[in-house]
mmCIF file of C-alpha atoms in Angstrom:
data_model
loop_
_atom_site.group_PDB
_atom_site.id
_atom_site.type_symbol
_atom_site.label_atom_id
_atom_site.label_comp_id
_atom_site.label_asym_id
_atom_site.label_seq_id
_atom_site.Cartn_x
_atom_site.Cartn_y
_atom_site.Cartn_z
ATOM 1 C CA UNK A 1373 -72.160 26.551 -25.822
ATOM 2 C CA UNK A 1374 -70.660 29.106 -23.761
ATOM 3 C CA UNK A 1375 -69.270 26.703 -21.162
ATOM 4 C CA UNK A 1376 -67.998 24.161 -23.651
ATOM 5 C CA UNK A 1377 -65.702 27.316 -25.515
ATOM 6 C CA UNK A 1378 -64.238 27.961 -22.207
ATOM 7 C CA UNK A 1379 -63.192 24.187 -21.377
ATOM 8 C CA UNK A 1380 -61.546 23.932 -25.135
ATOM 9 C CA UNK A 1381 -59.579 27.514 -23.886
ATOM 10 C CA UNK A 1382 -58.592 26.498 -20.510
ATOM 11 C CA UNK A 1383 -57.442 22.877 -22.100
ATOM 12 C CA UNK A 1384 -55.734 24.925 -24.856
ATOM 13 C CA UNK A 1385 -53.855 26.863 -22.498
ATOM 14 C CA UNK A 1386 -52.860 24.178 -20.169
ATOM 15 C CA UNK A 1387 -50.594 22.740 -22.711
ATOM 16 C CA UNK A 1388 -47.586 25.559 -22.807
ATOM 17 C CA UNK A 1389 -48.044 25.376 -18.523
ATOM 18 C CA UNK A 1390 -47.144 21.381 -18.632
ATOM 19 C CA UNK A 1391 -44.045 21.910 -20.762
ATOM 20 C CA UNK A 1392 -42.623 24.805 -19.270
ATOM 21 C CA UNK A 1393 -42.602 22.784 -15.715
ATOM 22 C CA UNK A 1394 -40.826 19.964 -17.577
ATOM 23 C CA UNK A 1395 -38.740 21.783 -19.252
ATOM 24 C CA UNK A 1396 -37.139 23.742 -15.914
ATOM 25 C CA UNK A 1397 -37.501 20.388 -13.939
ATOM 26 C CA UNK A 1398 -35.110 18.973 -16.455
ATOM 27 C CA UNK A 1399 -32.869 21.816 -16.415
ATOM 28 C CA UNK A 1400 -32.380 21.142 -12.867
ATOM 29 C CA UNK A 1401 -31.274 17.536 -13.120
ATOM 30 C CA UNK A 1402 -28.910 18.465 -15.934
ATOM 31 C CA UNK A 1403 -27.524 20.811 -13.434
ATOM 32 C CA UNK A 1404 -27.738 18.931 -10.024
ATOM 33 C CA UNK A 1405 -26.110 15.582 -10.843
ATOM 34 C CA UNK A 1406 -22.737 16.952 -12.420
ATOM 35 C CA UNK A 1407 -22.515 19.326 -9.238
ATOM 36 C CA UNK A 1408 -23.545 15.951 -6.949
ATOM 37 C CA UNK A 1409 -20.760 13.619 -8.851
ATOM 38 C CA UNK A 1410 -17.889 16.711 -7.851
ATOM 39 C CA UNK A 1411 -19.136 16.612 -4.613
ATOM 40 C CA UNK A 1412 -18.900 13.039 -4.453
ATOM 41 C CA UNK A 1413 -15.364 12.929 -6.076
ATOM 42 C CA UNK A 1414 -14.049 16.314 -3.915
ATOM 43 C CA UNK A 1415 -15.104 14.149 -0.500
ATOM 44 C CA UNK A 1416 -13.383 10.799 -1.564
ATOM 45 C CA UNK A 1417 -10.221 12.869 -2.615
ATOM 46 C CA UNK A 1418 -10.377 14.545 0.975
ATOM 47 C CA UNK A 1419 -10.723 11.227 2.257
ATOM 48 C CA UNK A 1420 -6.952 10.580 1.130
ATOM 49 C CA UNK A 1421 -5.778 14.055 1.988
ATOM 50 C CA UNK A 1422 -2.967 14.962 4.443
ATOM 51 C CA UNK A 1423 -2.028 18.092 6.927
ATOM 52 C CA UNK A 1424 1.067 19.736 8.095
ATOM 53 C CA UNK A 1425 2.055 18.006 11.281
ATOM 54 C CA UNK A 1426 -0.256 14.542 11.110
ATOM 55 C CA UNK A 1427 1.287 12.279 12.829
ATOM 56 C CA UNK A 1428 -0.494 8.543 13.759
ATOM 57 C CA UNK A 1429 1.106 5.637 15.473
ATOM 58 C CA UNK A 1430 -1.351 2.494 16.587
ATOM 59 C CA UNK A 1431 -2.005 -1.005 16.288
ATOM 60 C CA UNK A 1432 -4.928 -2.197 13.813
ATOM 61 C CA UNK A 1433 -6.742 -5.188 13.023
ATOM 62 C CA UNK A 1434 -5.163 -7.359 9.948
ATOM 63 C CA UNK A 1435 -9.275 -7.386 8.337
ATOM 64 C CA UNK A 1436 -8.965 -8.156 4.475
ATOM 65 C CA UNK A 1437 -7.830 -4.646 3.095
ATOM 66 C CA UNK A 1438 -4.915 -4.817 4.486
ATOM 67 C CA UNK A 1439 -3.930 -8.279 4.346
ATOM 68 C CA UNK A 1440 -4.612 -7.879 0.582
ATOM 69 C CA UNK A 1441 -1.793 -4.857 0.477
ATOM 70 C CA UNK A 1442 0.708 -6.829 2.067
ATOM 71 C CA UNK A 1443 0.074 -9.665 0.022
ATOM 72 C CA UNK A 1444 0.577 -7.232 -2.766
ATOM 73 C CA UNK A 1445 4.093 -6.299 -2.116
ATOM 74 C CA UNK A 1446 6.920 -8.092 -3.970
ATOM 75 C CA UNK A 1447 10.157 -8.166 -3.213
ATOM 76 C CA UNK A 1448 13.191 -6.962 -5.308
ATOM 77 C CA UNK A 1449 16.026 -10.232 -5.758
ATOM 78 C CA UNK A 1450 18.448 -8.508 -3.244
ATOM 79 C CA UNK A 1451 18.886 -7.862 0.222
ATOM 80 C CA UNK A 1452 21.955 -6.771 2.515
ATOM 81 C CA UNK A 1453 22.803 -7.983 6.084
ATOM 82 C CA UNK A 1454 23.160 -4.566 8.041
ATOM 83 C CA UNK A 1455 25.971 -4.702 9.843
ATOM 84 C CA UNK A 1456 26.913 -1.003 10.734
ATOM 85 C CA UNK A 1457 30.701 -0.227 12.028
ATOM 86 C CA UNK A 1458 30.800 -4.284 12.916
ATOM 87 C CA UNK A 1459 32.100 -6.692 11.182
ATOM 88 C CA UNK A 1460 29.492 -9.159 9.266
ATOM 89 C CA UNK A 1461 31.225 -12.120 10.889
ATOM 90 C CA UNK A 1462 30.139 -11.121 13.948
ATOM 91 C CA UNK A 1463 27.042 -11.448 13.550
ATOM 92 C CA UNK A 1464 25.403 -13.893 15.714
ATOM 93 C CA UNK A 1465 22.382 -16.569 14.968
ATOM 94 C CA UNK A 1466 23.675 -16.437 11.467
ATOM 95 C CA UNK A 1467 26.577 -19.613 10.324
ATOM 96 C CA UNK A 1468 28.802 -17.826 7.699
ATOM 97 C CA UNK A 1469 27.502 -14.609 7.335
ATOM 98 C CA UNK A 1470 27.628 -12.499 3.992
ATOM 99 C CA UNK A 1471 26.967 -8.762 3.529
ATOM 100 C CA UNK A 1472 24.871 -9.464 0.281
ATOM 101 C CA UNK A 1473 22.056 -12.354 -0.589
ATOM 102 C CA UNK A 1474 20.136 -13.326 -3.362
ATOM 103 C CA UNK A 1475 16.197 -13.249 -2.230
ATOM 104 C CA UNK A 1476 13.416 -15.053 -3.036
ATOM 105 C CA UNK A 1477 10.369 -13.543 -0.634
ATOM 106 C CA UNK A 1478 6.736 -14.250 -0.498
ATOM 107 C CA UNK A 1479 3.045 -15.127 0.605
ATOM 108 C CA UNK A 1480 2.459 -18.665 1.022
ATOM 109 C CA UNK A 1481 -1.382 -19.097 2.680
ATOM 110 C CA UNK A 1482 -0.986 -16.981 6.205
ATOM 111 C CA UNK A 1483 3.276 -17.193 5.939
ATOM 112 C CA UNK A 1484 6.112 -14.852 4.718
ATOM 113 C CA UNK A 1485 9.130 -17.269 3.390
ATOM 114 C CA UNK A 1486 12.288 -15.281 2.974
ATOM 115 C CA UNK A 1487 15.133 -17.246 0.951
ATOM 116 C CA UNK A 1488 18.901 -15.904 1.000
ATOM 117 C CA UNK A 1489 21.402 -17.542 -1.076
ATOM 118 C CA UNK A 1490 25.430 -16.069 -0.566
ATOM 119 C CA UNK A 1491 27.988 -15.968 -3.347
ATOM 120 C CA UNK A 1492 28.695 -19.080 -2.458
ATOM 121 C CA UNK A 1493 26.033 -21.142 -2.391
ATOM 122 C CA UNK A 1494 24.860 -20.906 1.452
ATOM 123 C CA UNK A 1495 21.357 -20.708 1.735
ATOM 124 C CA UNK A 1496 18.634 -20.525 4.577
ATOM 125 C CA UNK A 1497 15.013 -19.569 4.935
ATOM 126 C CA UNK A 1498 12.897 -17.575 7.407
ATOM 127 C CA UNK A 1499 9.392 -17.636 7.943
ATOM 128 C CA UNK A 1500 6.943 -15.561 10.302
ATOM 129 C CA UNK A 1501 3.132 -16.942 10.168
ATOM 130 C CA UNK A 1502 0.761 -13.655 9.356
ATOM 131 C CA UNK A 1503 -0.089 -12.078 12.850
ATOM 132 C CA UNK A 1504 -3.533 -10.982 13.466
ATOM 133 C CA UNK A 1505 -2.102 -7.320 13.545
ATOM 134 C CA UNK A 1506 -0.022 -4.346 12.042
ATOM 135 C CA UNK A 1507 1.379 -1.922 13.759
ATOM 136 C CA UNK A 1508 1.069 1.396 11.901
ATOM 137 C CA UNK A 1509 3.369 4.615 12.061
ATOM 138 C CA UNK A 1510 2.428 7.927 9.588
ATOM 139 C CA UNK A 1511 4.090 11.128 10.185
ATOM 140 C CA UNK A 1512 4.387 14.234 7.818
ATOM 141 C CA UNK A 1513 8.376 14.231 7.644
ATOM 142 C CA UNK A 1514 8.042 18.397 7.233
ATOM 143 C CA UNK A 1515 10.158 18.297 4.121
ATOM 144 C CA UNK A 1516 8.088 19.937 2.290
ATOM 145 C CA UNK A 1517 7.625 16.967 -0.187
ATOM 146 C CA UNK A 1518 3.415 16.985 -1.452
ATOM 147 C CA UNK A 1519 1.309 13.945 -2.378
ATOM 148 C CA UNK A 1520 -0.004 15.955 -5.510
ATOM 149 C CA UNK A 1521 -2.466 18.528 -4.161
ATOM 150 C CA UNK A 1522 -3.702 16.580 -1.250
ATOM 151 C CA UNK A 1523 -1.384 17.913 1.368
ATOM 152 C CA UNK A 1524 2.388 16.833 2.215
ATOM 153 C CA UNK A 1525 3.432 13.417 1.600
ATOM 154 C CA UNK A 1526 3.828 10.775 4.646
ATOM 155 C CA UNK A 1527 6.376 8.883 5.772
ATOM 156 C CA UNK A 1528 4.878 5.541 6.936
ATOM 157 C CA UNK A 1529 6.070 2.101 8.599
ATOM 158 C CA UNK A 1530 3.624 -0.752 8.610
ATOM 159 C CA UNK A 1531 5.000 -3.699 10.929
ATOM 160 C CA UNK A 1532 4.330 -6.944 11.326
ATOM 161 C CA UNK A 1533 6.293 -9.390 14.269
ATOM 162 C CA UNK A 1534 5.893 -13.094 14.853
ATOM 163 C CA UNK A 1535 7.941 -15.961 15.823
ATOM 164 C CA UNK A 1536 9.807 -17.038 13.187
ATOM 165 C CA UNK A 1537 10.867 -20.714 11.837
ATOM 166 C CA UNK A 1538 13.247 -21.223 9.135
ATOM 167 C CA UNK A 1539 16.147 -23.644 8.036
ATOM 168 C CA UNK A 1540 19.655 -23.856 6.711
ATOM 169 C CA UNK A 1541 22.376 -21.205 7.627
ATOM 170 C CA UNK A 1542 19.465 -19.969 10.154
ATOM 171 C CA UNK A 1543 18.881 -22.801 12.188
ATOM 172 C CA UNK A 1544 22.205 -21.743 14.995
ATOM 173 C CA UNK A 1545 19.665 -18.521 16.083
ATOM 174 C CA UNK A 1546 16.190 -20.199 16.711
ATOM 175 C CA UNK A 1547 14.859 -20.832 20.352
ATOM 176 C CA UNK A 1548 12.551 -19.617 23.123
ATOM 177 C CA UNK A 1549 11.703 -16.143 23.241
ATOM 178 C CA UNK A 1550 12.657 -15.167 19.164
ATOM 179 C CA UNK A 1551 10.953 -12.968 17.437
ATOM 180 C CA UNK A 1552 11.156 -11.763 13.841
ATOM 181 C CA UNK A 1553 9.516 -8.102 12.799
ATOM 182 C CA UNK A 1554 8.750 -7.381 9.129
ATOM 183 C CA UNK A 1555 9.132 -3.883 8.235
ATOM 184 C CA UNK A 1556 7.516 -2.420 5.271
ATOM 185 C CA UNK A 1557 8.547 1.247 4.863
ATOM 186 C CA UNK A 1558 7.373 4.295 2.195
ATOM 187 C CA UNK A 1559 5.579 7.115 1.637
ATOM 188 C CA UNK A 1560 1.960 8.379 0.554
ATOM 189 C CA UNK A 1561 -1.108 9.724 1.461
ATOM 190 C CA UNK A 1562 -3.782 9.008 3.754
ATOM 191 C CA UNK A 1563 -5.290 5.888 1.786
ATOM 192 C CA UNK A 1564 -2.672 3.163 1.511
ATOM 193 C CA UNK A 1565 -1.781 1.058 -1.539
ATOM 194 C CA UNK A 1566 0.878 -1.339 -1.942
ATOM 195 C CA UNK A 1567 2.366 0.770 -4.342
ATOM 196 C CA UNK A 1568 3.214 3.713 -1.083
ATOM 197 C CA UNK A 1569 5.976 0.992 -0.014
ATOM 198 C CA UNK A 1570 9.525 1.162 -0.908
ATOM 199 C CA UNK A 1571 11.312 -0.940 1.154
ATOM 200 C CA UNK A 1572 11.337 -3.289 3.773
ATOM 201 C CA UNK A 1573 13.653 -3.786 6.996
ATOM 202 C CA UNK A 1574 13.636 -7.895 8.501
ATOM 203 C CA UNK A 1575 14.574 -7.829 12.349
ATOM 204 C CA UNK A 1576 15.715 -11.066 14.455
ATOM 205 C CA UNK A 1577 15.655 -10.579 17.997
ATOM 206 C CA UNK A 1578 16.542 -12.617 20.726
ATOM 207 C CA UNK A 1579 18.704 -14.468 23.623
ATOM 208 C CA UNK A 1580 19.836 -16.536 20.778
ATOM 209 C CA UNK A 1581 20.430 -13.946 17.201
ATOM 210 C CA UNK A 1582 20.367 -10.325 16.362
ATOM 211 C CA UNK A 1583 20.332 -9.333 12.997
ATOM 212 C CA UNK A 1584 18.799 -7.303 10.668
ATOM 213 C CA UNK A 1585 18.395 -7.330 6.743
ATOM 214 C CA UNK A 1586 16.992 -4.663 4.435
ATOM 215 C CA UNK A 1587 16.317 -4.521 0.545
ATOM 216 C CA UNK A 1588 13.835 -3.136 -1.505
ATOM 217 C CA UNK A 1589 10.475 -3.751 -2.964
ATOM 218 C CA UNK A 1590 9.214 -3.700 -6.511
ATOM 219 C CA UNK A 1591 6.394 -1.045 -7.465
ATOM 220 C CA UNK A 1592 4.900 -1.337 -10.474
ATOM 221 C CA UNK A 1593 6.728 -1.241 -13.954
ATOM 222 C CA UNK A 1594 9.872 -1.940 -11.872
ATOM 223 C CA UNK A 1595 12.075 -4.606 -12.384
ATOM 224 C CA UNK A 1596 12.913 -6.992 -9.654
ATOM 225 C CA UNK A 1597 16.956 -7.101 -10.289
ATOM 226 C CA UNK A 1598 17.560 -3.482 -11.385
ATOM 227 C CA UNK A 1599 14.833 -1.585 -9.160
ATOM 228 C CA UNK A 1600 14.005 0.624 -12.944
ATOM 229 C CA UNK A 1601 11.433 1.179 -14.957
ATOM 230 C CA UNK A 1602 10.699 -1.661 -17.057
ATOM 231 C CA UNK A 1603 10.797 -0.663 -20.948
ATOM 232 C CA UNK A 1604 7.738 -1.089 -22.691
ATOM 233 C CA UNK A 1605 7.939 -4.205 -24.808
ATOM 234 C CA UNK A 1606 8.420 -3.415 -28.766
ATOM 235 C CA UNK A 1607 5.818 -3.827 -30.981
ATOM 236 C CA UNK A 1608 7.067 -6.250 -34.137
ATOM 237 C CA UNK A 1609 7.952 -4.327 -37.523
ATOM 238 C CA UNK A 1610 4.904 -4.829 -39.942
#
């Protein structure tokens, strides 16, 4: 009788020791996993973070990431033929050249089309096929301009050359030994986005043209003719 009073008290007072160790155990879950998910979110933000001084120039791989940014990028309906002190007529591997175009630019499969129209109604395209690299250039500019609070933002230059083909007010400037360079130019952090690039820079070189356009690109909420903030559509009167 003596022996079965003791296992009811031992039983009895096993009870509190079972819930006491569950009840700590859960306390330290409810702690852990919001301190895990900072950690988590503190070492992706580093992942994008930038020093005084970093500078990187190289050649990568076009893998899917980054054919998927550049793919991204659209093109505002301008662009200017740079012509410097010179006069735009002097250009050569262009037939009537104009200091402004219209622009039509984009991704068609694995080619960049770029169509200028004058003021007058001249018109020519040029095409590069996609390259199976980019040449990348990041450098902290040291003027004192900061990507949030991940360090100072970067000046970067992603570049893409190929031969080019083309048509129309183009066609006096194609030949052996061409080559056309697509420069896509902004600024950012370490992890790239579309939405880091500003503008872009087109380069023809060659025995038979040199030129050069520029323009701009369109980040998001932009509009393609203005370059500004679009303005958020009104909602109907009720």
């Amino acid at each position: 009788m003596h022996d079965v009073s003791k296992m009811i008290t031992n039983k009895v007072n096993m009870k509190p020791r079972r819930t006491i160790t569950f009840s700590l155990s859960a306390l330290v879950v409810l702690w852990t996993v919001p301190l895990l998910d900072a950690t988590l979110r503190n070492a992706w933000a580093c992942a994008c973070c930038t020093n005084l001084g970093q500078r990187s120039v190289g050649v990568a791989k076009l893998d899917a990431y980054k054919i998927g940014v550049l793919e991204e990028m659209r093109f505002a309906s301008m662009a200017n033929l740079y012509s410097g002190e010179a006069d735009p007529s002097d250009t050569k591997g262009i037939s009537s050249p104009s200091v402004s175009y219209e622009l039509k630019a984009g991704w068609s499969k694995e080619q960049l089309t770029f169509t200028f129209r004058d003021e007058t109604g001249k018109s020519g395209t040029l095409s590069l096929r996609r390259p199976g690299t980019v040449s990348i250039f990041a450098v902290d500019p040291r003027t004192q301009d900061q990507e949030g609070s991940q360090g100072p933002a970067l000046y970067k230059e992603w570049k893409i050359t190929s031969k080019p083909t083309g048509s129309g007010i183009f066609n006096v400037g194609f030949g052996a030994n061409q080559l056309l360079t697509v420069i896509f130019q902004g600024r950012g952090n370490s992890c790239t986005s579309a939405d880091d690039f500003s503008h872009w820079t087109l380069v023809m070189q060659g025995p038979k043209a040199n030129y050069m356009f520029f323009g701009r690109l369109v980040t998001s909420g932009e509009s393609p003719v203005t370059g500004e903030q679009s303005e958020p559509a009104e909602e109907p009167a009720r």
